[in-house]
Short mmCIF file of C-alpha atoms in Angstrom, two decimals:
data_model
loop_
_atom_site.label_atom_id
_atom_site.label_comp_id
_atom_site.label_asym_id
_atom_site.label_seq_id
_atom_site.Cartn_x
_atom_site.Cartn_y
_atom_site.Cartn_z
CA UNK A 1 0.00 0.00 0.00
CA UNK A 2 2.58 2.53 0.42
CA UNK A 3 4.29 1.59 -2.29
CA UNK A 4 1.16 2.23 -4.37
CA UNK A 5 0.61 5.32 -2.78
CA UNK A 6 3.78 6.84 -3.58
CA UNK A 7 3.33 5.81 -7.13
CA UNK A 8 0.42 7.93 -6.92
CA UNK A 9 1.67 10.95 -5.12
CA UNK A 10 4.39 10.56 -7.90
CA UNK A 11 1.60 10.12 -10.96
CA UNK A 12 -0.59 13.39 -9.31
CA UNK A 13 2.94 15.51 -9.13
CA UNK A 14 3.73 14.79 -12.82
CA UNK A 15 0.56 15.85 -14.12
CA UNK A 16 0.31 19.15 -12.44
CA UNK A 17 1.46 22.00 -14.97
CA UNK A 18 5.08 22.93 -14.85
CA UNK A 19 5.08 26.68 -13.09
CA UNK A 20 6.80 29.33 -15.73
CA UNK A 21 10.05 30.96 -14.62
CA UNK A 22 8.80 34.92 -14.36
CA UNK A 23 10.42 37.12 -16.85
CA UNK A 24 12.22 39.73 -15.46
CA UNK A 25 10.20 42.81 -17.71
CA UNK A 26 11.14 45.17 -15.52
CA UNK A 27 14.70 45.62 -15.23
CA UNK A 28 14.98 47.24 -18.78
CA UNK A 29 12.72 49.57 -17.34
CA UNK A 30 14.43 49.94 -14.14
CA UNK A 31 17.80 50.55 -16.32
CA UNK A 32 15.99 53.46 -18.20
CA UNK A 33 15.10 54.63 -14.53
CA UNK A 34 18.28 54.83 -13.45
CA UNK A 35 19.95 56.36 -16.98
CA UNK A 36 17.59 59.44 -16.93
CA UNK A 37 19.07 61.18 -13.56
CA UNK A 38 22.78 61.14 -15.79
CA UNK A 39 20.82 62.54 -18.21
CA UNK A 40 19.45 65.26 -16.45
CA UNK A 41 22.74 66.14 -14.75
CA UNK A 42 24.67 66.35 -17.86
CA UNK A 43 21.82 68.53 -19.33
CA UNK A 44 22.32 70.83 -16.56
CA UNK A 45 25.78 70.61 -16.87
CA UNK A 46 25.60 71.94 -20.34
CA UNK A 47 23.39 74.50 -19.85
CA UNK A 48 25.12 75.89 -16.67
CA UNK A 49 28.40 76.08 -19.02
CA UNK A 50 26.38 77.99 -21.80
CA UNK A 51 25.26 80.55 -19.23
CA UNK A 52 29.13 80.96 -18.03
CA UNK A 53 30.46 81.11 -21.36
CA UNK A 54 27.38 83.63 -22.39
CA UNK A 55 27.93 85.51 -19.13
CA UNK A 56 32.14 85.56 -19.65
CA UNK A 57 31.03 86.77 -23.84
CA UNK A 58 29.10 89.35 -22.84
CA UNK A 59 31.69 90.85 -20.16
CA UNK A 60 34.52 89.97 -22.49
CA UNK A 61 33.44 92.06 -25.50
CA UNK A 62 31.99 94.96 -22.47
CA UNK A 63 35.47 94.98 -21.51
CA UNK A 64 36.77 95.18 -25.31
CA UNK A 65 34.00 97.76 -26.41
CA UNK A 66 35.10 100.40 -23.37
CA UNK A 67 39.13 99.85 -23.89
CA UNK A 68 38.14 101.06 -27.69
CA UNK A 69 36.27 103.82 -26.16
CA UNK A 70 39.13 104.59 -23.51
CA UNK A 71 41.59 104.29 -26.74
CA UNK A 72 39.43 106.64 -28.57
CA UNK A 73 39.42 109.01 -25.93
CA UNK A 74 43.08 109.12 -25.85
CA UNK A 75 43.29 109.44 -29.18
CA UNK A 76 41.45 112.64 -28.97
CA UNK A 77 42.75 114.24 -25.90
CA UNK A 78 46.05 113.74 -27.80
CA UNK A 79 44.97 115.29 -30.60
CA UNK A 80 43.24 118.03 -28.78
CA UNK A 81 46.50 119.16 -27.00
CA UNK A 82 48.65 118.92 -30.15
CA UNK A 83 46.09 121.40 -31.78
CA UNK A 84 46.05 123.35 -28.84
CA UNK A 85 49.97 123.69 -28.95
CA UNK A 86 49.86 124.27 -32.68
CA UNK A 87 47.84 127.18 -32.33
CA UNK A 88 50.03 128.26 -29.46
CA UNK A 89 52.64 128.12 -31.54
CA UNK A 90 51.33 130.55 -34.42
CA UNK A 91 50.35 132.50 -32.35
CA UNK A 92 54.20 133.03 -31.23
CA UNK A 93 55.01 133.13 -35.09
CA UNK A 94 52.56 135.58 -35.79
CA UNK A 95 53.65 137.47 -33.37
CA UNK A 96 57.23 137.41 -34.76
CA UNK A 97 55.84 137.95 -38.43
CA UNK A 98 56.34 134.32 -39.59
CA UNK A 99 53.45 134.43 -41.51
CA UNK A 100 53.99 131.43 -43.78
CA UNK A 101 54.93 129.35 -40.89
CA UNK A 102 51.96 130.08 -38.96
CA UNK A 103 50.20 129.53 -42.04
CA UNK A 104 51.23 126.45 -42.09
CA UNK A 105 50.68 125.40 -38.76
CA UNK A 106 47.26 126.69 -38.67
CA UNK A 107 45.99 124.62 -42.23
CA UNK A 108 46.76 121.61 -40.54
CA UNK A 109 44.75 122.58 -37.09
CA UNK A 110 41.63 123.38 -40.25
CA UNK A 111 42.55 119.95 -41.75
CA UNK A 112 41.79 118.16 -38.30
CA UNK A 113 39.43 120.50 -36.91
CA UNK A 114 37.47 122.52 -39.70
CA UNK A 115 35.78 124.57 -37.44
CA UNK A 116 37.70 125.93 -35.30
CA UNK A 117 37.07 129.79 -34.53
CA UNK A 118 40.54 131.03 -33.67
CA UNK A 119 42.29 128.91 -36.55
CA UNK A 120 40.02 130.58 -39.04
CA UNK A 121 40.29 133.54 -37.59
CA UNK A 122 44.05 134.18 -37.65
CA UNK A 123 44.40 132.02 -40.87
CA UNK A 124 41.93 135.12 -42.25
CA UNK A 125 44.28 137.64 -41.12
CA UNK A 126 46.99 135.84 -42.58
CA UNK A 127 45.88 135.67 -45.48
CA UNK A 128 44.97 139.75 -45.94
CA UNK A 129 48.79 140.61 -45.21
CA UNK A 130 50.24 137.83 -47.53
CA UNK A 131 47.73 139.25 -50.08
CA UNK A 132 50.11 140.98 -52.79
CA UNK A 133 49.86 144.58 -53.28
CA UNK A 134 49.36 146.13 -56.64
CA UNK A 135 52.91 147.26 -58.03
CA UNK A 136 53.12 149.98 -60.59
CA UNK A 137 54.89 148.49 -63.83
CA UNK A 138 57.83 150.04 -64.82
CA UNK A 139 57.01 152.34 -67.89
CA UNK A 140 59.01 152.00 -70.99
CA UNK A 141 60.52 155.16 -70.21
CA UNK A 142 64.26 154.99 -68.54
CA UNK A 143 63.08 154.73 -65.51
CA UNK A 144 64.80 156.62 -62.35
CA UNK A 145 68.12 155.47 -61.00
CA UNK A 146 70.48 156.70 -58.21
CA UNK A 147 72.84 159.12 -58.54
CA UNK A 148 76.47 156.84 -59.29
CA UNK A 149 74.24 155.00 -62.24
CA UNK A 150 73.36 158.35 -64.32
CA UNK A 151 76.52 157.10 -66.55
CA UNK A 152 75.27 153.34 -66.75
CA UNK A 153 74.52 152.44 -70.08
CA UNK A 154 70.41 152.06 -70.99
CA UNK A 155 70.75 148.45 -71.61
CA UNK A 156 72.21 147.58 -68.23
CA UNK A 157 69.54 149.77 -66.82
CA UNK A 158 66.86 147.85 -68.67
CA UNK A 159 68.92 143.94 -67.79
CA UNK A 160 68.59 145.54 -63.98
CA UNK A 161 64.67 146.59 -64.04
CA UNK A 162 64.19 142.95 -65.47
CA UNK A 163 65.96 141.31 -62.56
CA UNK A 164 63.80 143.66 -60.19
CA UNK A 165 60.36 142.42 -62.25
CA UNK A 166 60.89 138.64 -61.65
CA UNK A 167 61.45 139.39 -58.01
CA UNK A 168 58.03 141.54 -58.11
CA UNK A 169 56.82 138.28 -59.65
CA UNK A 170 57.74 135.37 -57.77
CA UNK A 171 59.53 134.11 -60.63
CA UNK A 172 62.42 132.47 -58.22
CA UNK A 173 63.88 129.75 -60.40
CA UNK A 174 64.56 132.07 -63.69
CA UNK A 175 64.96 134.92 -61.14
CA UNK A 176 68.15 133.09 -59.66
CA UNK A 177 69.30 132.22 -63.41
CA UNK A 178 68.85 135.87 -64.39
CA UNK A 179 71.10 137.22 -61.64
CA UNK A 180 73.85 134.75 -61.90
CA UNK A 181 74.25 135.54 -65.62
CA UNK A 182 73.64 139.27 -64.66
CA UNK A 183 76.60 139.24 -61.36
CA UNK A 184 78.90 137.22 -64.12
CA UNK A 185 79.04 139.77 -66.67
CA UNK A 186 78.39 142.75 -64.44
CA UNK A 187 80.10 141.81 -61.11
CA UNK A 188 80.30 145.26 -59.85
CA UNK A 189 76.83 146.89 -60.56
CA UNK A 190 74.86 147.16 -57.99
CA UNK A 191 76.12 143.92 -56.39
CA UNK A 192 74.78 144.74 -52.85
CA UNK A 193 71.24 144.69 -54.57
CA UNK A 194 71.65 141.71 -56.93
CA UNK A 195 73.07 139.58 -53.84
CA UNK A 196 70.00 140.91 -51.63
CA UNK A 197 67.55 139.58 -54.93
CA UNK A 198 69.77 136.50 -55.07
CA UNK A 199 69.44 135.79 -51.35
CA UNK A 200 65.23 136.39 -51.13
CA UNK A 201 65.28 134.28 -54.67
CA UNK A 202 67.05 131.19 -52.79
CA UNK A 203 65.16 131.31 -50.02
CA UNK A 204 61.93 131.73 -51.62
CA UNK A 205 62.40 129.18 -53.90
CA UNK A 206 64.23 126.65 -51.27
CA UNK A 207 60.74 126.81 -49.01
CA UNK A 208 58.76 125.78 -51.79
CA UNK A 209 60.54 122.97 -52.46
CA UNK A 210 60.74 121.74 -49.26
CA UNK A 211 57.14 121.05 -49.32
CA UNK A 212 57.61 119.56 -53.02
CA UNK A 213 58.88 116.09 -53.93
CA UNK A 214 62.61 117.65 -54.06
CA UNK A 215 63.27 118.08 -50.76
CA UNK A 216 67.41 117.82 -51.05
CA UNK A 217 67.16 120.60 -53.47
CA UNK A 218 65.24 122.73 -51.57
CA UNK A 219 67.77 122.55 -49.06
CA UNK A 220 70.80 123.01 -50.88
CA UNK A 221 69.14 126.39 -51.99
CA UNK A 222 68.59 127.61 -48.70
CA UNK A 223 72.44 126.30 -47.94
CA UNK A 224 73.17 128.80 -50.87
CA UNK A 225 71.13 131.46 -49.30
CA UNK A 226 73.09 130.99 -46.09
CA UNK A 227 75.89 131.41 -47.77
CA UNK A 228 74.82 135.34 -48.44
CA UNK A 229 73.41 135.54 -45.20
CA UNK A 230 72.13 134.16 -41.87
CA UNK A 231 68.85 132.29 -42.47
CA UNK A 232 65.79 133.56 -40.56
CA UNK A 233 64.36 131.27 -37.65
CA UNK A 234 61.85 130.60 -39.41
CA UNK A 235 63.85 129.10 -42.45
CA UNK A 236 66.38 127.61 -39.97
CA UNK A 237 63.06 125.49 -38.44
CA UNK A 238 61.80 124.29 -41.95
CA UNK A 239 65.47 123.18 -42.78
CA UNK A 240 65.56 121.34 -39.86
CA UNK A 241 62.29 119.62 -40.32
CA UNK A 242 63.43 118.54 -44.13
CA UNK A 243 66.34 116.96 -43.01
CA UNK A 244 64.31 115.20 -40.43
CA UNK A 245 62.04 114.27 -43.10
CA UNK A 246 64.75 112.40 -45.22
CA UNK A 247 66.68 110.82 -42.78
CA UNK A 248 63.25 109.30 -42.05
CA UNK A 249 62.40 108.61 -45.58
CA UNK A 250 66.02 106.93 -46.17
CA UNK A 251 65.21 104.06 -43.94
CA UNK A 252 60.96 104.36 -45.06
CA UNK A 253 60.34 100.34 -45.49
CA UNK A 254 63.81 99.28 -45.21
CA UNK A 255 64.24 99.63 -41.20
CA UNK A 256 60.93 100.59 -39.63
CA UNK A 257 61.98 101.36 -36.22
CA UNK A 258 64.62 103.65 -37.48
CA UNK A 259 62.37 105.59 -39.80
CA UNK A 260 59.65 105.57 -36.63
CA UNK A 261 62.39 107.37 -34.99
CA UNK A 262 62.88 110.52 -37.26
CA UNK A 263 59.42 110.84 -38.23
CA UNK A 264 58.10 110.35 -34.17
CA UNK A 265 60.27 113.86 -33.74
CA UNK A 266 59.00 114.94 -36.82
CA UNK A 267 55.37 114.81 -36.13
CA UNK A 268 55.69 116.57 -32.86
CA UNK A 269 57.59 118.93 -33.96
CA UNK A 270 55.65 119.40 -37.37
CA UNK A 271 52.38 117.46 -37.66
CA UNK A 272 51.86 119.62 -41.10
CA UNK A 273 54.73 118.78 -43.01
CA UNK A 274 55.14 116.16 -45.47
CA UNK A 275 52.50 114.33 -43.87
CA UNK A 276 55.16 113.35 -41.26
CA UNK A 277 52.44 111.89 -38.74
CA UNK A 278 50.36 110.11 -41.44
CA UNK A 279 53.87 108.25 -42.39
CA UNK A 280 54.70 107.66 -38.43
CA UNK A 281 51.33 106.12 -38.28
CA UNK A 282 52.68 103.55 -40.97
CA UNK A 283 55.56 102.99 -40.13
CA UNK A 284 54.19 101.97 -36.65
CA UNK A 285 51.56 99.45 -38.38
CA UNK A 286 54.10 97.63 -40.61
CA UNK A 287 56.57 97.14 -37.64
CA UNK A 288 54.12 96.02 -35.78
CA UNK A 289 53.31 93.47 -38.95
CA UNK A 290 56.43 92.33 -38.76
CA UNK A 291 56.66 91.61 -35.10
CA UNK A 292 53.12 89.86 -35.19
CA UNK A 293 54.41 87.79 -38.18
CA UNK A 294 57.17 86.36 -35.87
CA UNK A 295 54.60 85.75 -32.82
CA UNK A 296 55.94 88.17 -31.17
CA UNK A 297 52.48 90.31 -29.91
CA UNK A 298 53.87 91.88 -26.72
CA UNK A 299 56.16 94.64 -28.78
CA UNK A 300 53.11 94.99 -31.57
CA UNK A 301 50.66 95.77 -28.94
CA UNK A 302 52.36 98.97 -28.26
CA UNK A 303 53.17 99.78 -31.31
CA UNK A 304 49.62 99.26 -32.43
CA UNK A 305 48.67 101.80 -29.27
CA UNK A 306 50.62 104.16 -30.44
CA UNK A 307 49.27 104.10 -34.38
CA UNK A 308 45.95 104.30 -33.04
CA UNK A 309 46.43 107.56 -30.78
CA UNK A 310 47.19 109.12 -34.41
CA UNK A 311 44.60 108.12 -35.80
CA UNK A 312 42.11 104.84 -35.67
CA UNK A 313 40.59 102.71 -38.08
CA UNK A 314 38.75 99.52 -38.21
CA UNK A 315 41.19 97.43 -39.67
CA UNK A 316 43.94 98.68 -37.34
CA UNK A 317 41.59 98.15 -33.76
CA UNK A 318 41.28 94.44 -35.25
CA UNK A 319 44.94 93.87 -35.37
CA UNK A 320 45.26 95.96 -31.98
CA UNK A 321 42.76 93.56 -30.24
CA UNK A 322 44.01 90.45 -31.58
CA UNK A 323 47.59 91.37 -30.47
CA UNK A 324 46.41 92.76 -27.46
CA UNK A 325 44.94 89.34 -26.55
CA UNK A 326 48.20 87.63 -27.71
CA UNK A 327 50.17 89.11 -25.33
CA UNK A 328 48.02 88.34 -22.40
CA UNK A 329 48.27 84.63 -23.57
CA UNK A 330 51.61 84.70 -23.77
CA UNK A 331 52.52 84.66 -20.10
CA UNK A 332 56.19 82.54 -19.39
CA UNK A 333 55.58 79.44 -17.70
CA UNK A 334 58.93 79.17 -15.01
CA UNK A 335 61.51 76.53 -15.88
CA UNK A 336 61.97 73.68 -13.07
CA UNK A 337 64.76 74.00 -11.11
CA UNK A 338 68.16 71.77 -12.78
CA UNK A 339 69.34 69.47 -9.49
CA UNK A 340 72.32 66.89 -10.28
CA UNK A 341 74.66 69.18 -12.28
CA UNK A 342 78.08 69.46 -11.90
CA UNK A 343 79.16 73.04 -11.45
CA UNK A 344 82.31 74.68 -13.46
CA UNK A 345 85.32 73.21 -11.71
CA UNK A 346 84.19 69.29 -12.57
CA UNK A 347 83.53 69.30 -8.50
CA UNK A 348 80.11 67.90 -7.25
CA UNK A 349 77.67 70.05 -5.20
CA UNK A 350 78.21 70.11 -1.03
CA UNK A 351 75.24 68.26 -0.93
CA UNK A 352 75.78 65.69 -3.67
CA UNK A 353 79.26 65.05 -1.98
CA UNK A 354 78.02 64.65 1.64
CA UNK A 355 75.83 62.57 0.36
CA UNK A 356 78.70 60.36 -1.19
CA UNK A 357 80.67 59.95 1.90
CA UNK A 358 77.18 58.89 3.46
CA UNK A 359 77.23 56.08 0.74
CA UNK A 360 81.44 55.41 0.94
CA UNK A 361 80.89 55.11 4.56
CA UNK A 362 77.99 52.73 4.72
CA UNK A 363 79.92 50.35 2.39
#
C-alpha cells in the first residue's frame, strides 16, 4: 500500500502544470530609470556652461568695447593738446611775423578740426597781409636810378629793371638764373642789390621745395642762401624739419623702427609737413606686422597703441585687439629648477658630496 501510494503521489505531481520561470520585464525599465538622472545632470551641466560662457562673452566684448572707447578718448585728448599747442605756436610766429609758418601750422589745425574759430580767424588775417599789393609796372621810359648810375649804359639799366620784375613776380627759379648771368658779366653793378635779390630768390624758392617732392634741393638752396646771409628762424626750423624728413624717408620700409624714430620727432615737432604723422602712423603698423608675423604680440601691442592715438581705423583696432589678446596669452611658464649638475670646476655640489661619503661610509 505505500508503495502504491507513492506511485500515486508521484503520478498526481507529474501531471500538475510545470510553473513558468517569471520574466524579469522590468529591469529594462528599471535601467531606463536609473539612466535618466545622468541625463538630467549632464543637461544641466551643459546649460550651466552655456550661461558661463554667455555671461564671460558678454563681459569679455563689455570689456573690449570700453578699452576702444578709452583708446578713442586718448586718441582725442592727444589730438586736442597737439592742436592746442599748434595754435600756441602761431600764435608766437605771428607774433614774430612768420606768416607762412603760422600759415602752415594753422591749415593743418583746419585739416583736423574745420571749425575751429581762432584757426580761421588768424588764418583770415593771414591771409589779408600775404595778399600781394598792386605794383606799378615800370614804364618803358628809362626809368629813375640813383645818382652813381646816371653814366650806366640804358641796356644795363633795362637787364637791372628785369631782374627787379621777376622778383616783383615770384619768378624764383629764372629769377636766380637771371642774376647769376647778370653778377657774371656785371660783377660790380649794384652787387649789394643783386646779392639781396639773389638771397630772397634762394630762399623763396628753397621753401617751396621743401614742401615739393625735391626736398634735397630745396635745401641746398637755402644752404646757398646761407651762404649770403644768416637764415631767418623761421627758415632755420623748416630746414631742420626737411632733413628730419629724409633721414626718415632713407630708412621708409627698409628699417621701420629707425624711420619711426625721425618721423616720431617729426610729427611733434611738425604734424603739417610732409604728412610726417600720417607716415609715423605707418611705419608703426608695418613694424608692428612684422613683429606679429614672428609671434611676437607683446612689442606689436604697443606699437599698435601708439598708431591708433594718431589716428584709428577699423582694420587697425582688429589687429590691436588680436595682439592685445596675444600678449596676455603669452605669459612665461617658469623653468623647473636643474638638481644633479656638476658646477664649473668638474667638483660635485656640497650636498651631492656629503651625500657620497654617506654612501662610501655605509659600504
Amino acid at each position: 500500500m505505500a508503495f502504491e501510494a507513492r506511485q500515486q503521489k508521484m503520478d498526481d505531481d507529474l501531471k500538475q502544470p510545470q510553473e513558468e520561470l517569471p520574466i524579469d520585464e522590468e529591469a529594462p525599465q528599471e535601467e531606463e530609470v536609473r539612466s535618466r538622472p545622468l541625463f538630467q545632470i549632464i543637461g544641466v551641466i551643459l546649460i550651466g556652461l552655456a550661461v558661463i560662457l554667455g555671461v564671460y562673452g558678454t563681459v569679455a566684448y563689455l570689456a573690449w568695447q570700453r578699452s576702444q572707447e578709452i583708446q578713442e578718448e586718448k586718441a582725442q585728448n592727444s589730438l586736442q593738446e597737439e592742436i592746442e599747442k599748434q595754435l600756441a605756436s602761431a600764435r608766437d610766429d605771428l607774433a614774430a611775423d612768420n606768416l607762412l609758418l603760422a600759415q602752415r601750422r594753422l591749415e593743418w589745425i583746419l585739416q583736423n578740426e574745420p571749425d575751429h574759430l581762432e584757426a580761421l580767424i588768424l588764418k583770415s588775417e593771414i591771409e589779408e597781409q600775404l595778399a600781394p599789393t598792386p605794383t606799378p609796372r615800370p614804364t618803358p621810359t628809362r626809368p629813375a636810378v640813383a645818382e652813381e648810375e646816371d653814366s650806366a649804359d640804358d641796356d644795363l639799366v633795362r637787364a637791372f629793371t628785369m631782374l627787379e620784375n621777376l622778383i616783383v613776380e615770384a619768378n624764383w627759379a629764372e629769377a636766380i638764373s637771371a642774376i647769376v648771368a647778370f653778377q657774371s658779366q656785371q660783377p660790380n653793378y649794384r652787387r649789394q642789390d643783386t646779392d639781396r635779390m639773389l638771397y630772397e630768390s634762394y630762399i623763396s624758392l628753397g621753401q617751396d621745395l621743401l614742401n615739393s617732392d625735391q626736398v634735397e634741393l630745396g635745401i641746398s638752396y637755402l644752404s646757398q642762401a646761407e651762404s649770403l646771409g644768416d637764415l631767418p628762424q623761421e627758415v632755420e626750423d623748416q630746414r631742420f624739419w626737411a632733413e628730419l624728413y629724409l633721414q626718415g624717408i632713407a630708412y621708409y620700409g627698409v628699417e621701420w623702427g629707425t624711420a619711426i624714430y625721425f618721423f616720431r620727432d617729426l610729427c611733434a615737432a611738425a604734424p603739417f609737413y610732409q604728412n610726417s604723422c600720417q607716415k609715423l602712423r605707418q611705419a608703426l603698423i608695418m613694424h608692428a606686422d612684422g613683429y606679429t608675423a614672428n609671434l611676437d604680440w607683446c612689442p606689436a601691442e604697443a606699437l599698435y597703441v601708439e598708431a591708433t592715438q594718431l589716428e584709428r581705423d577699423a582694420l587697425l583696432s582688429e589687429k590691436l585687439t588680436a595682439a592685445r589678446q596675444q600678449c596676455l596669452e603669452a605669459t612665461p611658464t617658469p623653468s623647473a629648477p636643474i638638481t644633479g649638475t656638476v658646477n664649473i670646476s668638474g667638483t660635485l655640489p656640497i650636498a651631492t658630496s656629503e651625500a657620497a661619503g654617506e654612501n662610501d661610509e655605509g659600504q
